[in-house]
Short mmCIF file of C-alpha atoms in Angstrom, two decimals:
data_model
loop_
_atom_site.label_atom_id
_atom_site.label_comp_id
_atom_site.label_asym_id
_atom_site.label_seq_id
_atom_site.Cartn_x
_atom_site.Cartn_y
_atom_site.Cartn_z
CA MET A 1 -12.47 44.34 -75.20
CA LYS A 2 -12.49 45.13 -71.49
CA MET A 3 -15.94 45.56 -70.00
CA THR A 4 -16.65 48.82 -68.25
CA GLU A 5 -19.27 49.26 -65.56
CA THR A 6 -21.38 51.17 -68.05
CA VAL A 7 -21.34 48.27 -70.53
CA PHE A 8 -22.09 45.81 -67.71
CA VAL A 9 -25.09 47.84 -66.56
CA ASN A 10 -26.41 48.50 -70.06
CA ASN A 11 -26.30 44.80 -70.96
CA LEU A 12 -28.33 43.91 -67.88
CA ARG A 13 -30.77 46.77 -68.28
CA ALA A 14 -31.40 45.67 -71.86
CA ALA A 15 -32.45 42.28 -70.50
CA GLY A 16 -34.92 43.89 -68.08
CA SER A 17 -32.74 43.59 -64.97
CA ARG A 18 -32.04 46.18 -62.28
CA ILE A 19 -28.49 46.57 -60.95
CA PHE A 20 -27.38 47.90 -57.58
CA ILE A 21 -24.21 48.44 -55.58
CA VAL A 22 -24.87 47.15 -52.06
CA GLY A 23 -23.31 46.74 -48.65
CA GLY A 24 -20.10 48.28 -47.37
CA TRP A 25 -19.34 50.32 -50.49
CA VAL A 26 -22.58 52.29 -50.12
CA ARG A 27 -22.06 52.68 -46.37
CA ASP A 28 -18.53 54.03 -46.84
CA TYR A 29 -19.58 56.26 -49.74
CA LEU A 30 -22.15 57.89 -47.49
CA ARG A 31 -19.60 58.15 -44.65
CA GLN A 32 -17.34 60.00 -47.10
CA VAL A 33 -14.70 57.34 -46.59
CA THR A 34 -12.97 55.96 -49.66
CA PRO A 35 -15.03 52.87 -50.58
CA HIS A 36 -13.26 49.65 -51.47
CA ASP A 37 -14.53 46.69 -53.49
CA LYS A 38 -17.92 47.07 -55.12
CA ASP A 39 -20.45 44.30 -54.59
CA TYR A 40 -23.19 44.25 -57.21
CA LEU A 41 -26.71 42.93 -56.81
CA VAL A 42 -28.99 42.05 -59.74
CA CYS A 43 -32.79 41.75 -59.65
CA ASN A 44 -35.42 40.61 -62.15
CA ILE A 45 -33.20 38.20 -64.04
CA THR A 46 -32.76 34.44 -64.11
CA GLU A 47 -29.42 32.75 -63.71
CA ALA A 48 -29.72 31.27 -67.19
CA ASP A 49 -30.17 34.71 -68.74
CA PHE A 50 -27.24 36.10 -66.75
CA GLN A 51 -25.01 33.27 -68.00
CA ARG A 52 -26.14 33.93 -71.56
CA ILE A 53 -25.21 37.62 -71.29
CA PHE A 54 -21.90 36.97 -69.48
CA PRO A 55 -20.67 33.53 -70.59
CA ASP A 56 -17.20 34.16 -69.13
CA ALA A 57 -18.49 34.92 -65.63
CA LYS A 58 -17.30 32.41 -63.03
CA ARG A 59 -19.77 31.12 -60.47
CA VAL A 60 -18.26 31.03 -56.97
CA GLY A 61 -21.41 30.76 -54.84
CA LYS A 62 -22.42 27.23 -53.88
CA SER A 63 -25.86 27.43 -52.29
CA PHE A 64 -26.87 30.57 -54.23
CA PRO A 65 -25.50 32.36 -57.31
CA VAL A 66 -22.53 34.66 -56.85
CA TYR A 67 -20.45 35.35 -59.94
CA LEU A 68 -17.05 36.90 -60.53
CA VAL A 69 -17.17 39.33 -63.42
CA THR A 70 -14.30 41.45 -64.72
CA ILE A 71 -15.48 45.07 -64.62
CA ASP A 72 -13.11 47.96 -65.31
CA GLY A 73 -10.20 45.53 -65.21
CA GLN A 74 -10.98 44.10 -61.77
CA TYR A 75 -12.89 41.10 -60.50
CA ALA A 76 -16.18 42.09 -58.91
CA GLU A 77 -18.77 39.95 -57.14
CA VAL A 78 -22.25 39.92 -58.62
CA ALA A 79 -24.97 38.31 -56.52
CA PHE A 80 -28.60 37.62 -57.24
CA ALA A 81 -31.21 39.17 -54.97
CA ARG A 82 -32.31 36.49 -52.55
CA LYS A 83 -34.40 35.82 -49.51
CA GLU A 84 -33.69 33.14 -46.96
CA GLU A 85 -35.49 30.91 -44.52
CA LYS A 86 -33.58 29.37 -41.63
CA ASP A 87 -33.80 25.58 -41.72
CA GLY A 88 -30.55 24.49 -40.06
CA GLN A 89 -27.59 25.63 -37.98
CA GLY A 90 -24.89 28.18 -38.70
CA TYR A 91 -24.37 30.26 -41.80
CA ARG A 92 -25.09 27.35 -44.15
CA GLY A 93 -28.39 26.39 -42.57
CA PHE A 94 -30.69 28.31 -44.93
CA LYS A 95 -33.24 27.59 -47.61
CA VAL A 96 -32.57 30.19 -50.30
CA ASP A 97 -34.87 31.70 -52.93
CA TYR A 98 -33.10 33.67 -55.67
CA SER A 99 -35.81 33.64 -58.31
CA ARG A 100 -36.33 36.69 -60.51
CA GLU A 101 -39.35 37.65 -58.41
CA VAL A 102 -37.23 38.45 -55.32
CA THR A 103 -37.16 42.21 -54.76
CA LEU A 104 -34.40 44.53 -53.62
CA GLU A 105 -36.26 45.20 -50.36
CA GLU A 106 -36.52 41.48 -49.62
CA ASP A 107 -32.79 41.08 -50.15
CA LEU A 108 -31.91 44.05 -47.95
CA PHE A 109 -34.28 42.80 -45.24
CA ARG A 110 -32.18 39.67 -44.67
CA ARG A 111 -28.96 41.67 -44.08
CA ASP A 112 -27.41 42.29 -40.68
CA THR A 113 -27.40 45.98 -39.75
CA THR A 114 -29.25 48.98 -41.07
CA ILE A 115 -26.04 50.71 -42.17
CA ASN A 116 -25.23 47.68 -44.34
CA SER A 117 -28.75 47.50 -45.81
CA MET A 118 -28.61 50.34 -48.28
CA ALA A 119 -28.25 50.14 -52.05
CA MET A 120 -27.34 52.46 -54.93
CA GLU A 121 -29.09 51.79 -58.22
CA LEU A 122 -27.07 52.07 -61.41
CA PRO A 123 -26.69 54.03 -63.54
CA GLU A 124 -28.73 56.79 -61.86
CA GLY A 125 -27.05 56.60 -58.45
CA GLN A 126 -30.31 56.69 -56.48
CA ILE A 127 -29.93 55.52 -52.86
CA TYR A 128 -32.45 53.03 -51.46
CA ASP A 129 -32.65 53.00 -47.68
CA PRO A 130 -35.77 51.11 -46.55
CA PHE A 131 -34.53 50.58 -42.95
CA ASN A 132 -33.20 54.05 -42.06
CA GLY A 133 -29.56 53.10 -42.29
CA ARG A 134 -28.58 56.61 -43.27
CA ALA A 135 -29.97 58.02 -40.02
CA ASP A 136 -28.14 55.37 -37.97
CA LEU A 137 -24.97 56.12 -39.91
CA ALA A 138 -25.25 59.80 -39.02
CA ALA A 139 -25.95 58.96 -35.37
CA GLY A 140 -23.13 56.41 -35.14
CA VAL A 141 -25.42 53.57 -34.05
CA LEU A 142 -25.46 49.91 -35.01
CA ARG A 143 -28.98 48.49 -35.20
CA PRO A 144 -30.23 45.15 -36.57
CA VAL A 145 -32.50 45.18 -39.60
CA SER A 146 -34.76 42.38 -38.39
CA LYS A 147 -34.98 39.08 -36.53
CA HIS A 148 -32.84 37.58 -39.31
CA PHE A 149 -29.75 39.07 -37.60
CA ALA A 150 -29.46 36.13 -35.19
CA GLU A 151 -29.75 33.51 -37.92
CA ASP A 152 -26.04 33.77 -38.76
CA PRO A 153 -24.23 33.74 -35.40
CA VAL A 154 -21.03 35.35 -36.68
CA ARG A 155 -23.04 38.51 -37.30
CA ALA A 156 -22.67 39.09 -33.57
CA LEU A 157 -18.89 39.21 -33.93
CA ARG A 158 -19.22 41.35 -37.04
CA ALA A 159 -21.34 43.88 -35.15
CA ALA A 160 -18.80 44.01 -32.32
CA ARG A 161 -16.02 44.40 -34.86
CA GLN A 162 -17.75 47.18 -36.76
CA GLY A 163 -18.32 48.98 -33.48
CA ALA A 164 -14.54 48.93 -33.00
CA GLU A 165 -13.80 49.89 -36.62
CA PHE A 166 -16.19 52.84 -36.78
CA GLY A 167 -16.39 53.80 -33.09
CA PHE A 168 -20.16 53.24 -33.26
CA VAL A 169 -22.49 52.55 -30.32
CA LEU A 170 -24.28 49.21 -30.12
CA SER A 171 -28.01 49.77 -29.74
CA PRO A 172 -29.99 47.81 -27.11
CA GLU A 173 -31.70 45.97 -29.98
CA ILE A 174 -28.45 44.75 -31.47
CA LYS A 175 -27.09 43.69 -28.08
CA ALA A 176 -30.21 41.57 -27.56
CA ALA A 177 -29.83 40.09 -31.05
CA MET A 178 -26.16 39.32 -30.37
CA GLN A 179 -27.07 37.46 -27.19
CA GLU A 180 -29.41 35.25 -29.21
CA CYS A 181 -26.37 34.03 -31.16
CA ARG A 182 -24.65 32.55 -28.10
CA ALA A 183 -25.62 28.89 -28.49
CA GLU A 184 -24.67 28.68 -32.15
CA LEU A 185 -21.46 30.68 -31.68
CA ALA A 186 -20.30 28.02 -29.24
CA VAL A 187 -20.19 25.48 -32.10
CA GLU A 188 -19.27 27.81 -34.96
CA PRO A 189 -16.15 26.90 -37.03
CA THR A 190 -13.24 28.50 -35.22
CA GLU A 191 -11.68 29.88 -38.40
CA ARG A 192 -14.60 32.32 -38.71
CA LEU A 193 -14.02 33.52 -35.13
CA TRP A 194 -10.30 33.90 -35.77
CA GLN A 195 -10.82 35.96 -38.93
CA GLU A 196 -13.26 38.33 -37.22
CA MET A 197 -10.82 38.75 -34.33
CA LEU A 198 -7.99 39.62 -36.72
CA ARG A 199 -10.15 42.22 -38.42
CA ALA A 200 -11.07 43.65 -35.03
CA LEU A 201 -7.41 43.84 -34.04
CA ALA A 202 -6.83 45.94 -37.17
CA SER A 203 -9.38 48.51 -35.96
CA PRO A 204 -8.42 51.81 -34.30
CA GLN A 205 -9.60 50.63 -30.86
CA PRO A 206 -9.64 46.81 -30.67
CA SER A 207 -10.80 46.76 -27.04
CA LEU A 208 -14.29 47.81 -28.15
CA PHE A 209 -14.68 44.47 -29.91
CA PHE A 210 -13.78 42.38 -26.86
CA ARG A 211 -15.73 44.57 -24.45
CA ALA A 212 -18.83 44.27 -26.64
CA LEU A 213 -18.51 40.48 -26.58
CA ALA A 214 -18.07 40.52 -22.80
CA GLU A 215 -21.08 42.79 -22.34
CA THR A 216 -23.30 40.49 -24.40
CA ASP A 217 -22.05 37.31 -22.68
CA LEU A 218 -20.36 36.08 -25.86
CA LEU A 219 -16.71 36.33 -24.83
CA SER A 220 -16.90 33.11 -22.82
CA VAL A 221 -17.99 31.05 -25.86
CA THR A 222 -15.72 32.73 -28.41
CA PHE A 223 -12.51 33.65 -26.59
CA PRO A 224 -12.70 32.05 -23.12
CA GLU A 225 -8.99 32.70 -22.59
CA LEU A 226 -9.83 36.41 -22.39
CA GLN A 227 -13.01 35.88 -20.39
CA ALA A 228 -10.85 34.21 -17.72
CA LEU A 229 -9.05 37.53 -17.12
CA ILE A 230 -12.24 39.26 -15.94
CA GLY A 231 -12.26 39.63 -12.17
CA LYS A 232 -8.58 38.74 -11.77
CA THR A 233 -7.56 41.67 -9.57
CA GLN A 234 -4.10 43.25 -9.67
CA PRO A 235 -2.09 45.45 -7.30
CA GLN A 236 -3.74 48.85 -7.61
CA ALA A 237 -0.48 50.71 -7.21
CA PHE A 238 0.75 49.25 -10.50
CA HIS A 239 -2.60 48.78 -12.25
CA PRO A 240 -5.08 51.54 -11.42
CA GLU A 241 -6.95 50.61 -14.62
CA GLY A 242 -8.48 47.57 -12.92
CA ASP A 243 -8.39 43.80 -13.33
CA ALA A 244 -6.31 41.75 -15.76
CA PHE A 245 -8.93 42.11 -18.49
CA ALA A 246 -8.97 45.91 -18.16
CA HIS A 247 -5.16 45.91 -18.27
CA THR A 248 -5.10 43.74 -21.38
CA MET A 249 -7.61 46.00 -23.12
CA LEU A 250 -5.51 49.05 -22.23
CA VAL A 251 -2.35 47.40 -23.57
CA VAL A 252 -3.91 46.29 -26.87
CA ASP A 253 -5.33 49.77 -27.49
CA THR A 254 -2.01 51.40 -26.60
CA VAL A 255 -0.15 49.10 -28.99
CA ALA A 256 -2.78 49.83 -31.66
CA ALA A 257 -2.13 53.55 -31.26
CA GLU A 258 1.56 52.98 -31.96
CA THR A 259 1.63 50.39 -34.74
CA GLU A 260 -0.67 49.06 -37.44
CA SER A 261 0.86 45.60 -37.06
CA VAL A 262 -1.91 43.12 -36.26
CA LEU A 263 0.78 40.71 -35.05
CA ALA A 264 1.97 43.25 -32.47
CA ARG A 265 -1.60 43.92 -31.35
CA PHE A 266 -2.18 40.18 -30.98
CA CYS A 267 0.93 39.93 -28.79
CA GLY A 268 -0.44 42.74 -26.64
CA LEU A 269 -3.69 40.83 -26.38
CA VAL A 270 -2.08 37.59 -25.18
CA HIS A 271 0.86 38.83 -23.11
CA ASP A 272 -0.92 38.32 -19.76
CA LEU A 273 -3.10 35.29 -20.58
CA GLY A 274 -1.58 33.38 -17.67
CA LYS A 275 -3.28 35.70 -15.17
CA GLY A 276 -6.55 33.98 -16.02
CA ARG A 277 -5.26 30.90 -14.20
CA THR A 278 -4.11 32.66 -11.04
CA PRO A 279 -5.67 30.98 -7.97
CA GLN A 280 -8.10 33.19 -6.08
CA ALA A 281 -6.02 32.90 -2.91
CA MET A 282 -2.98 34.41 -4.68
CA LEU A 283 -4.76 37.54 -5.91
CA PRO A 284 -3.97 40.36 -6.45
CA HIS A 285 -0.52 38.92 -7.24
CA HIS A 286 0.15 36.74 -10.28
CA TYR A 287 3.36 34.89 -9.55
CA GLY A 288 4.43 32.63 -12.40
CA HIS A 289 1.82 33.91 -14.83
CA GLU A 290 4.36 33.81 -17.66
CA SER A 291 4.64 30.00 -17.63
CA LYS A 292 0.89 29.68 -17.21
CA GLY A 293 0.43 32.02 -20.16
CA LEU A 294 2.43 29.67 -22.39
CA GLU A 295 0.08 26.85 -21.41
CA VAL A 296 -3.01 28.94 -22.12
CA LEU A 297 -1.81 30.06 -25.55
CA ASN A 298 -0.90 26.48 -26.50
CA ALA A 299 -4.35 25.32 -25.42
CA TRP A 300 -5.94 28.16 -27.41
CA ASN A 301 -3.96 27.05 -30.45
CA LYS A 302 -5.27 23.49 -30.11
CA ARG A 303 -8.82 24.80 -30.01
CA MET A 304 -8.37 27.38 -32.76
CA THR A 305 -5.33 26.68 -34.93
CA MET A 306 -3.35 29.88 -35.36
CA PRO A 307 -0.84 30.82 -38.06
CA LYS A 308 2.64 29.74 -37.01
CA LYS A 309 3.89 33.34 -36.94
CA PHE A 310 1.21 34.35 -34.42
CA MET A 311 1.98 31.43 -32.15
CA GLN A 312 5.73 32.03 -32.21
CA ALA A 313 5.41 35.76 -31.59
CA GLY A 314 2.81 35.30 -28.86
CA LEU A 315 4.88 32.71 -27.00
CA PHE A 316 7.97 34.91 -27.28
CA VAL A 317 6.26 37.96 -25.81
CA ILE A 318 4.64 35.95 -23.01
CA ARG A 319 8.07 34.59 -22.03
CA GLN A 320 9.86 37.92 -22.18
CA HIS A 321 7.36 40.63 -21.20
CA MET A 322 8.22 40.57 -17.50
CA ARG A 323 11.87 39.66 -17.92
CA ALA A 324 12.85 42.27 -20.53
CA PRO A 325 12.50 45.40 -18.33
CA ARG A 326 14.40 43.80 -15.45
CA LEU A 327 17.57 42.52 -17.13
CA GLU A 328 20.83 44.07 -15.96
CA LYS A 329 23.66 41.66 -16.85
CA PRO A 330 25.21 42.52 -20.24
CA GLY A 331 25.38 38.89 -21.32
CA LYS A 332 21.66 38.32 -20.69
CA ILE A 333 20.76 41.59 -22.39
CA VAL A 334 22.78 40.72 -25.50
CA GLU A 335 21.19 37.28 -25.58
CA LEU A 336 17.68 38.77 -25.45
CA LEU A 337 18.46 41.40 -28.08
CA LEU A 338 19.61 38.74 -30.51
CA ASP A 339 16.53 36.65 -29.70
CA ILE A 340 14.37 39.69 -30.48
CA ALA A 341 16.14 40.03 -33.82
CA ALA A 342 15.33 36.39 -34.62
CA ALA A 343 11.70 36.57 -33.46
CA PRO A 344 8.84 36.89 -36.00
CA LEU A 345 7.89 40.18 -34.35
CA ALA A 346 9.57 43.36 -35.61
CA ILE A 347 11.88 45.05 -33.11
CA THR A 348 9.71 48.16 -33.05
CA ASP A 349 6.62 46.05 -32.41
CA PHE A 350 8.25 44.25 -29.48
CA GLN A 351 9.16 47.66 -28.10
CA ALA A 352 5.54 48.80 -28.52
CA VAL A 353 4.19 45.87 -26.49
CA ILE A 354 6.72 46.25 -23.67
CA ARG A 355 6.22 50.01 -23.56
CA ALA A 356 2.44 49.60 -23.39
CA ASP A 357 2.73 47.05 -20.60
CA HIS A 358 5.31 48.88 -18.47
CA HIS A 359 4.78 52.52 -19.61
CA SER A 360 8.48 52.86 -20.46
CA LEU A 361 11.48 50.96 -21.83
CA PRO A 362 14.90 50.31 -20.33
CA LEU A 363 17.67 52.12 -22.19
CA TYR A 364 18.91 49.01 -23.99
CA LEU A 365 15.44 48.37 -25.44
CA GLU A 366 15.12 51.98 -26.55
CA GLN A 367 18.38 51.48 -28.44
CA ALA A 368 17.59 47.93 -29.56
CA GLY A 369 17.65 48.61 -33.29
CA ALA A 370 21.08 50.22 -33.27
CA LEU A 371 22.52 47.70 -30.81
CA ILE A 372 21.31 44.71 -32.78
CA GLY A 373 22.53 46.19 -36.05
CA SER A 374 26.04 46.64 -34.66
CA MET A 375 26.18 43.25 -32.92
CA GLN A 376 25.09 41.44 -36.07
CA GLN A 377 28.16 42.77 -37.88
CA VAL A 378 30.29 40.35 -35.84
CA ASN A 379 30.48 36.73 -36.97
CA GLY A 380 32.80 33.75 -36.90
CA LYS A 381 34.71 34.93 -39.97
CA HIS A 382 36.26 37.64 -37.82
CA ALA A 383 37.49 35.23 -35.12
CA PRO A 384 41.24 35.01 -34.43
CA ALA A 385 43.10 32.27 -36.27
CA GLY A 386 43.35 29.05 -34.34
CA LEU A 387 39.92 29.19 -32.72
CA LYS A 388 37.68 26.23 -33.51
CA GLY A 389 34.20 24.95 -32.72
CA PRO A 390 32.54 26.34 -29.58
CA ALA A 391 35.44 28.68 -29.02
CA ILE A 392 34.44 30.67 -32.11
CA GLY A 393 30.89 31.10 -30.76
CA ALA A 394 32.23 32.18 -27.39
CA TRP A 395 34.49 34.75 -29.06
CA VAL A 396 31.59 36.14 -31.12
CA ARG A 397 29.43 36.50 -28.05
CA ALA A 398 32.21 38.18 -26.10
CA GLU A 399 32.70 40.69 -28.93
CA GLN A 400 28.96 41.37 -29.06
CA ILE A 401 28.95 42.06 -25.34
CA LYS A 402 31.86 44.48 -25.83
CA ILE A 403 29.88 46.28 -28.54
CA TYR A 404 26.89 46.53 -26.24
CA GLN A 405 28.97 47.90 -23.38
CA ARG A 406 30.79 50.36 -25.61
CA MET A 407 27.55 51.69 -27.15
CA GLN A 408 25.93 51.97 -23.74
CA GLY A 409 29.00 53.83 -22.49
CA ASP A 410 28.83 56.23 -25.43
CA ARG A 411 25.31 57.37 -24.51
#
C-alpha cells in the first residue's frame, strides 16, 4: 500500500511527534509560486522510534539523521530537528544535537535567511514564522536569521544566488554576514562553488549574483577570473556600459533574456575572460584577448574542474566571438558554420551570445540554421565517380560553398 502524506503524518502524530514542511516549499507557497519538493521536519521523536514506525525509510544523512521516505509515490526528505555548534571548518565542521528535546524554533534559528526559516505544521497548515520571514518576503529583502549564517560559508553564495533568482535586495546585515565567510570560502570545495554558480546562471538576471559577490569582496576568492575584469577599461564608443566586467554582466543578462540554456549563459560569462590579463599600458584596447581567454579558461578548469561540455563550448566561443562577425570569405564562413554545427552549443545559443556581444548578427549567422541544414545534405556519396581520398573532401567543401553562395544570393 502506498503511503499518503496523511498516513505519514498520522503515524508520527500517534507517536507524539510534530511534523512540519520547512524551507523553500513554504517560502514559495507564500510567494504564490508553485512549490517544488517538500522537505519534512520532525520534532519530539527519537531516531529509534522513527525507524520502528518506518522500517523501509533509507537514511542518507551522515552526521545527522535525514531519511528518504516514499510519500504520495515520491521520495521525500525527512530530517530531525537539530541545533548545531560550530567546532570546525566548512559545512561539515559542526557538533550536532538532534535529540527529541530540540524544538522547531531552535532548528529554524540555525537556518540561513529569514525567508527560509518558516515552517508549516501538518495537518493543520499553521505557519510558524519566528524571525519575520513573511515580512521580508513581502518586502523583497534577504536578511540573515542569526550569527549562524556565517558558519557555513557557501550560504554567502546562496544568498547572492537567491537575490538573482528572486530579484531581492541584500540587506546590510546579510552583506556583513557574507563578508565574514570570505576566509572559509577561499578553501571551500570548488564543486560547491560551481554548483551555486550554475544555479545562479539559471536565474532571470545572473549578473545580480556576480555583482553581489563583488560588492561583498567575495568574487576574488570564488571566481577570480571574473574579478580580474573589474577596472579593465574599454573604448567608450563601443562599450558605453563600462569596463570589461560591466560588459560581461550585460552580455550574460542579455543571453539569459533570450535563452534558458545555462550552457549558453556560461559562454556569455566567459567570452571575454582574456581581457582580465590585458596589460595596463594597453588599455582601453584588448588586442589578443581571445588567445589569453583560452589560457584563463584552461587555468579555471584546473582549479575547478568543469564538465567537458562547458569547457568545449566556452573555448569555442572564446575563439570565435570576435572572428564570427568579421568573416567575409565564403570558404571561411562555411568552415565556421560547420564548426558551429559540431560544437556542443546549440546554433541558436551561439547566435544569442554573438548577438549579445555585438548587438547584431551578420546575415550568414542569422541564416545559420538553414545554411547548415542545406550544407549537411552534401556528403562524399554524392561525389563524381573517379574521385578518391582528399579529392572527395575537396569536392564536398566546394559544393557546400556553392550552396552557401546560392542561398545568400537568393536572399
